[in-house]
Amino acid sequence: MTIKEIQEEIIEEFSMFENWEERYQYMIDLGKSLPLIEDQYKTEDHLIKGCQSRVWVHSEMKEDKVVFTADSDAIITKGIIAILIRVFSNQNPKDILEADTKFIDEIGLKEHLSPTRANGLVSMIKQLKMYALAYQTQMN
């Protein structure tokens, strides 16, 4: 699936819920299905700077695709990173770099987060794109 198709699928899923309480519960459930990072990567080097919670992200290249794993010590944050990994994992670096993240506004996520969590969300996206940029540079 393309990044755009995955984003549209997420928008559709979120539209099924009537209120934000249900959406938060869905995000918590998504967090439980997160491809977990191996303990060896739960280090300062893999922490995302700018997040209120602790969020670790690891990436590697597999057959020209970036594969992400992550974990967080906060359940909502774990759900947020799970959504982002669902969108960006198993995609090529160029597509990750060119992808927009308007779907976040379309599901209303940013406006329903505290300012510190919203900043963390931006930091997570930036970090995932930085990994993609590093791989893109290595490929050229």
PDB file of C-alpha atoms in Angstrom, residues 36-107:
ATOM      1  CA  LEU A  36       7.998  -3.107  19.512  1.00  0.00           C
ATOM      2  CA  ILE A  37      11.570  -1.965  19.529  1.00  0.00           C
ATOM      3  CA  GLU A  38      14.147  -4.419  20.850  1.00  0.00           C
ATOM      4  CA  ASP A  39      15.444  -3.573  24.336  1.00  0.00           C
ATOM      5  CA  GLN A  40      18.947  -2.997  22.958  1.00  0.00           C
ATOM      6  CA  TYR A  41      17.590   0.089  21.126  1.00  0.00           C
ATOM      7  CA  LYS A  42      15.881   1.600  24.176  1.00  0.00           C
ATOM      8  CA  THR A  43      18.775   3.993  24.618  1.00  0.00           C
ATOM      9  CA  GLU A  44      19.270   7.748  24.714  1.00  0.00           C
ATOM     10  CA  ASP A  45      20.376   7.607  21.055  1.00  0.00           C
ATOM     11  CA  HIS A  46      16.953   6.322  20.015  1.00  0.00           C
ATOM     12  CA  LEU A  47      14.872   8.676  22.174  1.00  0.00           C
ATOM     13  CA  ILE A  48      12.915  11.301  20.278  1.00  0.00           C
ATOM     14  CA  LYS A  49      13.852  14.749  21.510  1.00  0.00           C
ATOM     15  CA  GLY A  50      10.983  17.128  22.158  1.00  0.00           C
ATOM     16  CA  CYS A  51       8.526  14.564  23.495  1.00  0.00           C
ATOM     17  CA  GLN A  52       7.026  14.885  26.935  1.00  0.00           C
ATOM     18  CA  SER A  53       6.926  11.084  27.183  1.00  0.00           C
ATOM     19  CA  ARG A  54       9.800   8.793  26.427  1.00  0.00           C
ATOM     20  CA  VAL A  55       9.557   7.529  22.838  1.00  0.00           C
ATOM     21  CA  TRP A  56      12.191   5.290  21.309  1.00  0.00           C
ATOM     22  CA  VAL A  57      12.373   4.693  17.571  1.00  0.00           C
ATOM     23  CA  HIS A  58      14.641   2.368  15.647  1.00  0.00           C
ATOM     24  CA  SER A  59      14.879   2.052  11.886  1.00  0.00           C
ATOM     25  CA  GLU A  60      16.602  -0.208   9.425  1.00  0.00           C
ATOM     26  CA  MET A  61      16.609  -0.729   5.691  1.00  0.00           C
ATOM     27  CA  LYS A  62      15.128  -3.944   4.337  1.00  0.00           C
ATOM     28  CA  GLU A  63      15.015  -4.310   0.563  1.00  0.00           C
ATOM     29  CA  ASP A  64      15.016  -0.548  -0.125  1.00  0.00           C
ATOM     30  CA  LYS A  65      12.264   0.055   2.444  1.00  0.00           C
ATOM     31  CA  VAL A  66      12.606   1.727   5.840  1.00  0.00           C
ATOM     32  CA  VAL A  67      11.259  -0.444   8.649  1.00  0.00           C
ATOM     33  CA  PHE A  68      10.490   1.250  11.959  1.00  0.00           C
ATOM     34  CA  THR A  69       9.976  -0.172  15.433  1.00  0.00           C
ATOM     35  CA  ALA A  70       9.165   1.900  18.502  1.00  0.00           C
ATOM     36  CA  ASP A  71       7.950   2.023  22.064  1.00  0.00           C
ATOM     37  CA  SER A  72       6.808   4.619  24.559  1.00  0.00           C
ATOM     38  CA  ASP A  73       6.207   4.769  28.277  1.00  0.00           C
ATOM     39  CA  ALA A  74       2.843   6.527  27.753  1.00  0.00           C
ATOM     40  CA  ILE A  75      -0.220   4.783  26.297  1.00  0.00           C
ATOM     41  CA  ILE A  76      -1.557   7.680  24.185  1.00  0.00           C
ATOM     42  CA  THR A  77       1.923   8.426  22.856  1.00  0.00           C
ATOM     43  CA  LYS A  78       2.344   4.755  22.015  1.00  0.00           C
ATOM     44  CA  GLY A  79      -0.860   5.027  19.955  1.00  0.00           C
ATOM     45  CA  ILE A  80       0.404   8.132  18.157  1.00  0.00           C
ATOM     46  CA  ILE A  81       3.724   6.550  17.198  1.00  0.00           C
ATOM     47  CA  ALA A  82       1.844   3.381  16.155  1.00  0.00           C
ATOM     48  CA  ILE A  83      -0.201   5.448  13.679  1.00  0.00           C
ATOM     49  CA  LEU A  84       2.925   7.125  12.290  1.00  0.00           C
ATOM     50  CA  ILE A  85       4.777   3.825  11.956  1.00  0.00           C
ATOM     51  CA  ARG A  86       1.801   2.283  10.203  1.00  0.00           C
ATOM     52  CA  VAL A  87       1.979   5.103   7.654  1.00  0.00           C
ATOM     53  CA  PHE A  88       5.752   5.306   7.165  1.00  0.00           C
ATOM     54  CA  SER A  89       7.135   1.822   7.852  1.00  0.00           C
ATOM     55  CA  ASN A  90       7.861  -0.439   4.868  1.00  0.00           C
ATOM     56  CA  GLN A  91       8.036   2.537   2.506  1.00  0.00           C
ATOM     57  CA  ASN A  92      10.990   3.754   0.513  1.00  0.00           C
ATOM     58  CA  PRO A  93      12.873   6.786   1.868  1.00  0.00           C
ATOM     59  CA  LYS A  94      11.898   9.069  -1.031  1.00  0.00           C
ATOM     60  CA  ASP A  95       8.168   8.431  -0.458  1.00  0.00           C
ATOM     61  CA  ILE A  96       8.530   9.065   3.284  1.00  0.00           C
ATOM     62  CA  LEU A  97      10.309  12.360   2.627  1.00  0.00           C
ATOM     63  CA  GLU A  98       7.716  13.491   0.077  1.00  0.00           C
ATOM     64  CA  ALA A  99       4.686  12.429   2.130  1.00  0.00           C
ATOM     65  CA  ASP A 100       2.506  15.070   3.671  1.00  0.00           C
ATOM     66  CA  THR A 101       0.891  14.538   7.046  1.00  0.00           C
ATOM     67  CA  LYS A 102      -2.394  16.333   6.418  1.00  0.00           C
ATOM     68  CA  PHE A 103      -4.227  13.179   7.496  1.00  0.00           C
ATOM     69  CA  ILE A 104      -3.330  14.097  11.106  1.00  0.00           C
ATOM     70  CA  ASP A 105      -5.396  17.278  10.777  1.00  0.00           C
ATOM     71  CA  GLU A 106      -8.148  15.394   8.954  1.00  0.00           C
ATOM     72  CA  ILE A 107      -8.619  12.955  11.842  1.00  0.00           C
TER      73      ILE A 107
END
